[in-house]
GROMACS .gro file of C-alpha atoms in nm:
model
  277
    1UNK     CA    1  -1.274  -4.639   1.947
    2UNK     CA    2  -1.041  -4.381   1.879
    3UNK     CA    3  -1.101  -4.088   1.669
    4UNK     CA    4  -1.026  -4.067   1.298
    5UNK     CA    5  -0.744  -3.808   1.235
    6UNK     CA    6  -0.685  -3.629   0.955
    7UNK     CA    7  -0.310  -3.488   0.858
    8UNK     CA    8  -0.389  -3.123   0.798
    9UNK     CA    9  -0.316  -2.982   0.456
   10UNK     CA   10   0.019  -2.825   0.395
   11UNK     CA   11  -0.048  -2.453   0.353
   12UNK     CA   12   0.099  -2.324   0.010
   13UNK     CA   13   0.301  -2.038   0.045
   14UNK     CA   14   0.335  -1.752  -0.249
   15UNK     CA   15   0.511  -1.413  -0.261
   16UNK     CA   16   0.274  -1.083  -0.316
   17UNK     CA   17   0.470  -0.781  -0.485
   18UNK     CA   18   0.314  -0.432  -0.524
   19UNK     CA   19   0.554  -0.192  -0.755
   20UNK     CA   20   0.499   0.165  -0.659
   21UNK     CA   21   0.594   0.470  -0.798
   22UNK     CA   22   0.889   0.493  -0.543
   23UNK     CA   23   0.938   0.159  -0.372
   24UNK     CA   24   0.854  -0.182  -0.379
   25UNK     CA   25   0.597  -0.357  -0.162
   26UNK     CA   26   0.659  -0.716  -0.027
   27UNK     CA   27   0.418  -0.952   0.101
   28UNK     CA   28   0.423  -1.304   0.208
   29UNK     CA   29   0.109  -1.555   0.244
   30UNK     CA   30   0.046  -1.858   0.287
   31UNK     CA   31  -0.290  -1.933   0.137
   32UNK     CA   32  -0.504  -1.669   0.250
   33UNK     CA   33  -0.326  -1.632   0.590
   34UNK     CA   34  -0.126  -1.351   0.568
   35UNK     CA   35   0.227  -1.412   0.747
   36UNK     CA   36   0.391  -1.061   0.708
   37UNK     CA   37   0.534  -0.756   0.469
   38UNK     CA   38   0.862  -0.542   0.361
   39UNK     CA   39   0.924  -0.269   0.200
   40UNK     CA   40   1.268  -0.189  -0.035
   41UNK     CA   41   1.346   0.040  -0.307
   42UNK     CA   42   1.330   0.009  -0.682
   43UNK     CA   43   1.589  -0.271  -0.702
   44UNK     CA   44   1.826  -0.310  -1.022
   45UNK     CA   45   1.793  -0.536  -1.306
   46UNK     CA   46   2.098  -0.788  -1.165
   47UNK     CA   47   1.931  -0.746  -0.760
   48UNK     CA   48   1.593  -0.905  -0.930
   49UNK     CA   49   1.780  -1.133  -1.098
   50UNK     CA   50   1.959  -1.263  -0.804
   51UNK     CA   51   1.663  -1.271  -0.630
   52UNK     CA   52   1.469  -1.497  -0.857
   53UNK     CA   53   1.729  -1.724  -0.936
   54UNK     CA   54   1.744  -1.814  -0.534
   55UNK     CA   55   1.383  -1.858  -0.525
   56UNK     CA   56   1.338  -1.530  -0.322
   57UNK     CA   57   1.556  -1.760  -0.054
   58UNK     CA   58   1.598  -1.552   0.274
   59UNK     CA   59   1.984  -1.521   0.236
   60UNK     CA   60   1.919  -1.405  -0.118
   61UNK     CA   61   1.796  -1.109   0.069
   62UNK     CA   62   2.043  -1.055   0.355
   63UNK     CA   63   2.331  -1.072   0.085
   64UNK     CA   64   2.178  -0.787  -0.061
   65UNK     CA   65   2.125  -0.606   0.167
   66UNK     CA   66   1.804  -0.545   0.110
   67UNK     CA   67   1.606  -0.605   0.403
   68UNK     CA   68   1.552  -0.917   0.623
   69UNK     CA   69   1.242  -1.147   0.578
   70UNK     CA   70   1.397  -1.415   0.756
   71UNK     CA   71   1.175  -1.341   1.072
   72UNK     CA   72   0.832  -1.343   0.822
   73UNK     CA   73   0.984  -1.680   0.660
   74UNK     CA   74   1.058  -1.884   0.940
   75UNK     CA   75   0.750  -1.786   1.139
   76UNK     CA   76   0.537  -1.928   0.887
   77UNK     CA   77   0.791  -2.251   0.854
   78UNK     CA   78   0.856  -2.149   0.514
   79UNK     CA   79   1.223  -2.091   0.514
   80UNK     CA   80   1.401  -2.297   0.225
   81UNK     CA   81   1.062  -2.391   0.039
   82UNK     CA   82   1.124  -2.240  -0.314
   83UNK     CA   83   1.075  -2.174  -0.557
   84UNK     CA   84   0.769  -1.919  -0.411
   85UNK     CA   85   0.477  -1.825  -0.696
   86UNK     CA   86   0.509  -1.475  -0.750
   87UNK     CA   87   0.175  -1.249  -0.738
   88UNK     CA   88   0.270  -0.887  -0.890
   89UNK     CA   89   0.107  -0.565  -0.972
   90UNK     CA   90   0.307  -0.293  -1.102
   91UNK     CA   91   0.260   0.103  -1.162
   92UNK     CA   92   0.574   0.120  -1.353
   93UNK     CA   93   0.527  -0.246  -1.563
   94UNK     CA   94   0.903  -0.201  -1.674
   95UNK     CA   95   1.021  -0.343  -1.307
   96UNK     CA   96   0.820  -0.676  -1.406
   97UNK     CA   97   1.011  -0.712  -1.699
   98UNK     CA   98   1.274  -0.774  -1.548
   99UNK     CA   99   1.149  -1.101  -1.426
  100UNK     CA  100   0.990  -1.232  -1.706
  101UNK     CA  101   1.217  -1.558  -1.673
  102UNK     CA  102   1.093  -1.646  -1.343
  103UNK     CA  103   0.854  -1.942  -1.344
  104UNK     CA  104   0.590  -1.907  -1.126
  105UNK     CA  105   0.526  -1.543  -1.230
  106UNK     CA  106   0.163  -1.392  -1.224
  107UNK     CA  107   0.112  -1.028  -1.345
  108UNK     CA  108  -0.181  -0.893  -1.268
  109UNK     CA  109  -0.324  -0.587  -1.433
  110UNK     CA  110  -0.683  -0.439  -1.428
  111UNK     CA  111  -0.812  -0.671  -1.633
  112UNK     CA  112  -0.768  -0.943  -1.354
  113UNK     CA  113  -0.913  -0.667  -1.065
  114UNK     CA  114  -1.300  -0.780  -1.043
  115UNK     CA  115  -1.444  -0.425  -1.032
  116UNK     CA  116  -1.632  -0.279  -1.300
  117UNK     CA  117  -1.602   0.056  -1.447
  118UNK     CA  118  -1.230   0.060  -1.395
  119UNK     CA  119  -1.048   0.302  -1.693
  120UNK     CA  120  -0.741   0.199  -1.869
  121UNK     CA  121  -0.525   0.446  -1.680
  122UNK     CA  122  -0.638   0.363  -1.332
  123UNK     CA  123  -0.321   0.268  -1.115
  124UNK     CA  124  -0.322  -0.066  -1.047
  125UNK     CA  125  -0.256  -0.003  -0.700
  126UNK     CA  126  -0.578   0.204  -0.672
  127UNK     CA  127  -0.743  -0.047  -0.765
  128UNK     CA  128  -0.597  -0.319  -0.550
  129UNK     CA  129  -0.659  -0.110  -0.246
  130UNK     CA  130  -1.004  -0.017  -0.310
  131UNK     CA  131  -1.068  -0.330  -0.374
  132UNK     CA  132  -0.901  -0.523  -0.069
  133UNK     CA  133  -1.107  -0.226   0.073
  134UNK     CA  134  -1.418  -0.347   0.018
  135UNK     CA  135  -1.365  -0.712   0.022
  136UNK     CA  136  -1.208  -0.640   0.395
  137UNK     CA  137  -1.405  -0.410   0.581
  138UNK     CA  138  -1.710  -0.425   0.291
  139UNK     CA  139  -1.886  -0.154   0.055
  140UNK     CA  140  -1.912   0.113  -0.027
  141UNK     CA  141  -1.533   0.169   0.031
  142UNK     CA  142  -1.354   0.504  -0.019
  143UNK     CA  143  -0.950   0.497   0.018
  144UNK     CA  144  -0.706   0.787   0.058
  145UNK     CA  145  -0.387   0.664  -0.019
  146UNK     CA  146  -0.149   0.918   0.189
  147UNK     CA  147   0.179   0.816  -0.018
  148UNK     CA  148   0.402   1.031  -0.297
  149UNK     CA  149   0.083   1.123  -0.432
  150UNK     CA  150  -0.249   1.172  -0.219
  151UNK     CA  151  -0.502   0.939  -0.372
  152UNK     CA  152  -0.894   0.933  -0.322
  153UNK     CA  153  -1.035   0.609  -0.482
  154UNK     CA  154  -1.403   0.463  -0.419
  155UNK     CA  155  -1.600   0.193  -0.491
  156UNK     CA  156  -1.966   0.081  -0.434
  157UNK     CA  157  -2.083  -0.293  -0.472
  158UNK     CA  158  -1.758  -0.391  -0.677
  159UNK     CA  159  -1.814  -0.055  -0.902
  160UNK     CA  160  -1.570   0.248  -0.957
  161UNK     CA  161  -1.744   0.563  -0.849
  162UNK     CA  162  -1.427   0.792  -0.890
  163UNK     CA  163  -1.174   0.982  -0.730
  164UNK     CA  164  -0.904   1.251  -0.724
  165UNK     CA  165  -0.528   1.263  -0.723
  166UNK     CA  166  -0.320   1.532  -0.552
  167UNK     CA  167   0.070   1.538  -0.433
  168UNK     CA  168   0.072   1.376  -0.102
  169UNK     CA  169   0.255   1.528   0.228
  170UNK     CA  170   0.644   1.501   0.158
  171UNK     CA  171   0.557   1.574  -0.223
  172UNK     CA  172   0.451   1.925  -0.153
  173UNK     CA  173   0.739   1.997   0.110
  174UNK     CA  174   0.977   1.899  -0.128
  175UNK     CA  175   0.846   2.088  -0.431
  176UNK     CA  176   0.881   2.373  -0.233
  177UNK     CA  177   1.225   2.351  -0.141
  178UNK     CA  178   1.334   2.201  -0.503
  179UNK     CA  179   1.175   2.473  -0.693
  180UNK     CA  180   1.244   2.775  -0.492
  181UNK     CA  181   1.536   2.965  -0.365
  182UNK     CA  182   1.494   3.044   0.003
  183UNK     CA  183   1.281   2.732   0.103
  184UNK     CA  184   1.487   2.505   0.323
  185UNK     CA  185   1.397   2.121   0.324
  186UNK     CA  186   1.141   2.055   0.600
  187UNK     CA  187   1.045   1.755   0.768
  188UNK     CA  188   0.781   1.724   0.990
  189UNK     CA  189   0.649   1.525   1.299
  190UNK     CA  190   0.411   1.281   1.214
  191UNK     CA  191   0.291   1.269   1.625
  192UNK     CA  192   0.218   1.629   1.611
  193UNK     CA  193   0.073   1.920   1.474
  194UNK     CA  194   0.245   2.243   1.391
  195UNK     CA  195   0.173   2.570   1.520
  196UNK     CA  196  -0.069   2.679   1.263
  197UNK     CA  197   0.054   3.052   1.313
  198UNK     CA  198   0.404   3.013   1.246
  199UNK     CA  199   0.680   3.243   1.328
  200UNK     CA  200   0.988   3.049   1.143
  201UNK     CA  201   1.020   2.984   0.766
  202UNK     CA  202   1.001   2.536   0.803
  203UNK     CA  203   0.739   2.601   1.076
  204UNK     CA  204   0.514   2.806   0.833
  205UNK     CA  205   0.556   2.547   0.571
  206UNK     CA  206   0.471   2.269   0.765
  207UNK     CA  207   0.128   2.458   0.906
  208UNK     CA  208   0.073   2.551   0.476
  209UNK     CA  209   0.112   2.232   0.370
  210UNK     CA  210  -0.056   2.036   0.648
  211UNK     CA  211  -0.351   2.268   0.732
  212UNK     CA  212  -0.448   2.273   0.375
  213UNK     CA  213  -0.392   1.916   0.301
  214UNK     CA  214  -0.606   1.804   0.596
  215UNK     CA  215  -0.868   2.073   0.497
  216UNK     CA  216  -0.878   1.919   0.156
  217UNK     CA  217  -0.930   1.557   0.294
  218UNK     CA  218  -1.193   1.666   0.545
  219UNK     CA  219  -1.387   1.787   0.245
  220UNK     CA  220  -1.365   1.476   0.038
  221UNK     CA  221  -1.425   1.277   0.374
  222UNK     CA  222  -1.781   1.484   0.390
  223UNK     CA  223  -1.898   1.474   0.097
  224UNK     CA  224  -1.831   1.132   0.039
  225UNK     CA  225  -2.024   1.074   0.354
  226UNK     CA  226  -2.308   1.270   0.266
  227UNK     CA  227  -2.351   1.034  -0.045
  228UNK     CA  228  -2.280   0.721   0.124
  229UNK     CA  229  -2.386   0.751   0.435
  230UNK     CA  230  -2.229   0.491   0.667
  231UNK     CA  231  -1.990   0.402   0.380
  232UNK     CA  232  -1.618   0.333   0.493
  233UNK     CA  233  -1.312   0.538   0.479
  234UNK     CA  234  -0.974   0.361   0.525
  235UNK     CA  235  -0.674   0.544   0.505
  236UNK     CA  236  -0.369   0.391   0.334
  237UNK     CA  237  -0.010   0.479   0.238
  238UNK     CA  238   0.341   0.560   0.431
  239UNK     CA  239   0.195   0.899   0.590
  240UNK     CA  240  -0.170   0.745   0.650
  241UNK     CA  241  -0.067   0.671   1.042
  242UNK     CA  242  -0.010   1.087   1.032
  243UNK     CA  243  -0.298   1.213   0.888
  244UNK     CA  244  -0.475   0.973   1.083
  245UNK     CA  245  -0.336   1.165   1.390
  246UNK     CA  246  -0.353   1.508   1.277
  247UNK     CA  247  -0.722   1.455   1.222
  248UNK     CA  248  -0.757   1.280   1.608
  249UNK     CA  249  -0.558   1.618   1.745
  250UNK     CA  250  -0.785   1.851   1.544
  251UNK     CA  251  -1.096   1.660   1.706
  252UNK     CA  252  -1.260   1.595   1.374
  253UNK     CA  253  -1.560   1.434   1.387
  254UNK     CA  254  -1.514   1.265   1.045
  255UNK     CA  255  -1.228   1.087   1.238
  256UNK     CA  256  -1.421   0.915   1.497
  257UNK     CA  257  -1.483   0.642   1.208
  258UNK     CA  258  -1.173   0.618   0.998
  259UNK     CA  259  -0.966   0.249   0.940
  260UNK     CA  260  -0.622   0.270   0.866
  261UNK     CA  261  -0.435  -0.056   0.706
  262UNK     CA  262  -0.106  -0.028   0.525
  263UNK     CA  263  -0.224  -0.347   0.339
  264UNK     CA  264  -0.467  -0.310   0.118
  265UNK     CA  265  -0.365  -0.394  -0.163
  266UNK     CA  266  -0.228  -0.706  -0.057
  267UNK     CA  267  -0.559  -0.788  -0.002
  268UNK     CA  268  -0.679  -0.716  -0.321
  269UNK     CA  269  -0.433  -0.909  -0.508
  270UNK     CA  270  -0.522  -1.162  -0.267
  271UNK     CA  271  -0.903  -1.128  -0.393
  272UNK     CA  272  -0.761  -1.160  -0.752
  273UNK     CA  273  -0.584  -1.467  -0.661
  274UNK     CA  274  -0.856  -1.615  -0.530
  275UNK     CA  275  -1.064  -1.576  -0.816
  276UNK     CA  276  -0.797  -1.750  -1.005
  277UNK     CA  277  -0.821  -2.073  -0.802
   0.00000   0.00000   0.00000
């Protein structure tokens, strides 16, 4: 007698947006299977618009210029099926506004995020990523965010317990330069350390900045471990693979143990989805 066979269930597909204080995070998932991400920067009112009203259709976004899912779509088989639900979470709430017409919109503020003790001006995406923290790689979960601003967020068994906020890596640099006279803009390589004793003007701002913001996150790194021992630290954000390194090549011990995952909070609106369901 042959087997029984059952047609497997069509996976349901659904579009993840993170607004961030200077770009726009994509993600796309089908169910809980995570099929791939893009970034893009704060996008007019009439780019949303267009968006939307193709159903976030691939083309939409090659028209515009704006980046090309096509590769995430049609790896998950999902190119054409519209129109997508929309999962969002936005620092600056006025970019979701601008969407308010699209049908299958879910905003999610802290409200929706299932840890306790959160305050009412928490950014979302703190939140999010402390929470996909700890649903990921489990609790107690402390994230430093390494984006515009460097962020120190951590939880224990779905509770806040606090964190710090400081400007992040290219923040600093480009204070300097903006609000002085001499200061040239610096950039910096994100493979390798400066000279700490520098004998050029961008070579000595590179070793201030980046000696002292390491410095800063090897403190909060200790002390968080010598509360929670064995607790996790994942690092997050667009310069997270770079501190990640300049700790390695300064043979930190606290490094030996890090995570770094540019998705967390994906995974925590994920979490908030799920709840939903």
């Amino acid at each position: 007698m042959n087997p029984e066979t059952t047609a497997a269930k069509p996976l349901s597909p659904w579009l993840a947006l993170v607004v961030g204080n200077s770009r726009l995070h994509w993600g796309l998932f089908a169910d809980n299977q995570w099929l791939g991400g893009w970034h893009t920067d704060h996008l007019s009112a009439a780019q949303m618009q267009a968006l939307a009203s193709a159903n976030f259709a691939a083309h939409r976004w090659e028209r515009l210029e704006l980046g090309l899912p096509s590769p995430i779509m049609q790896a998950g088989g999902l190119e054409g099926r519209s129109p997508l639900p929309l999962w969002a979470a936005a620092v600056v709430p006025s970019v979701l506004d601008q969407l308010v017409f699209y049908p299958h919109l879910h905003r999610v503020d802290l409200g929706q995020v299932p840890l306790s003790g959160l305050y009412p001006t928490l950014g979302i995406d703190r939140a999010l990523a402390v929470l996909g923290a700890g649903k990921t790689y489990g609790w107690p979960s402390l994230v430093i965010d390494c984006g515009t601003a460097l962020t120190y967020t951590a939880a224990d068994q779905g509770g806040l317990v606090g964190g710090a906020i400081a400007p992040g890596l290219g923040l600093q640099l480009k204070t300097l330069n903006t609000f002085t006279d001499q200061l040239p803009k610096v950039l910096v390589d994100p493979e390798q350390l400066p000279h700490r004793w520098a004998l050029a003007t961008p070579d000595a701002m590179a070793s201030g900045v980046i000696y002292t913001l390491l410095a800063g996150v090897r403190d909060f790194i200790a002390d968080w471990q010598q509360h929670y021992p064995g607790g996790q630290v994942v690092l997050t954000g667009g310069d997270g693979a770079a501190i990640a390194t300049y700790l390695a090549q300064q043979k930190s011990p606290l490094s030996t143990h890090l995570i770094q995952d540019d998705n967390l909070a994906f995974w925590g609106l994920r979490a908030c989805r799920q709840q939903t369901l």
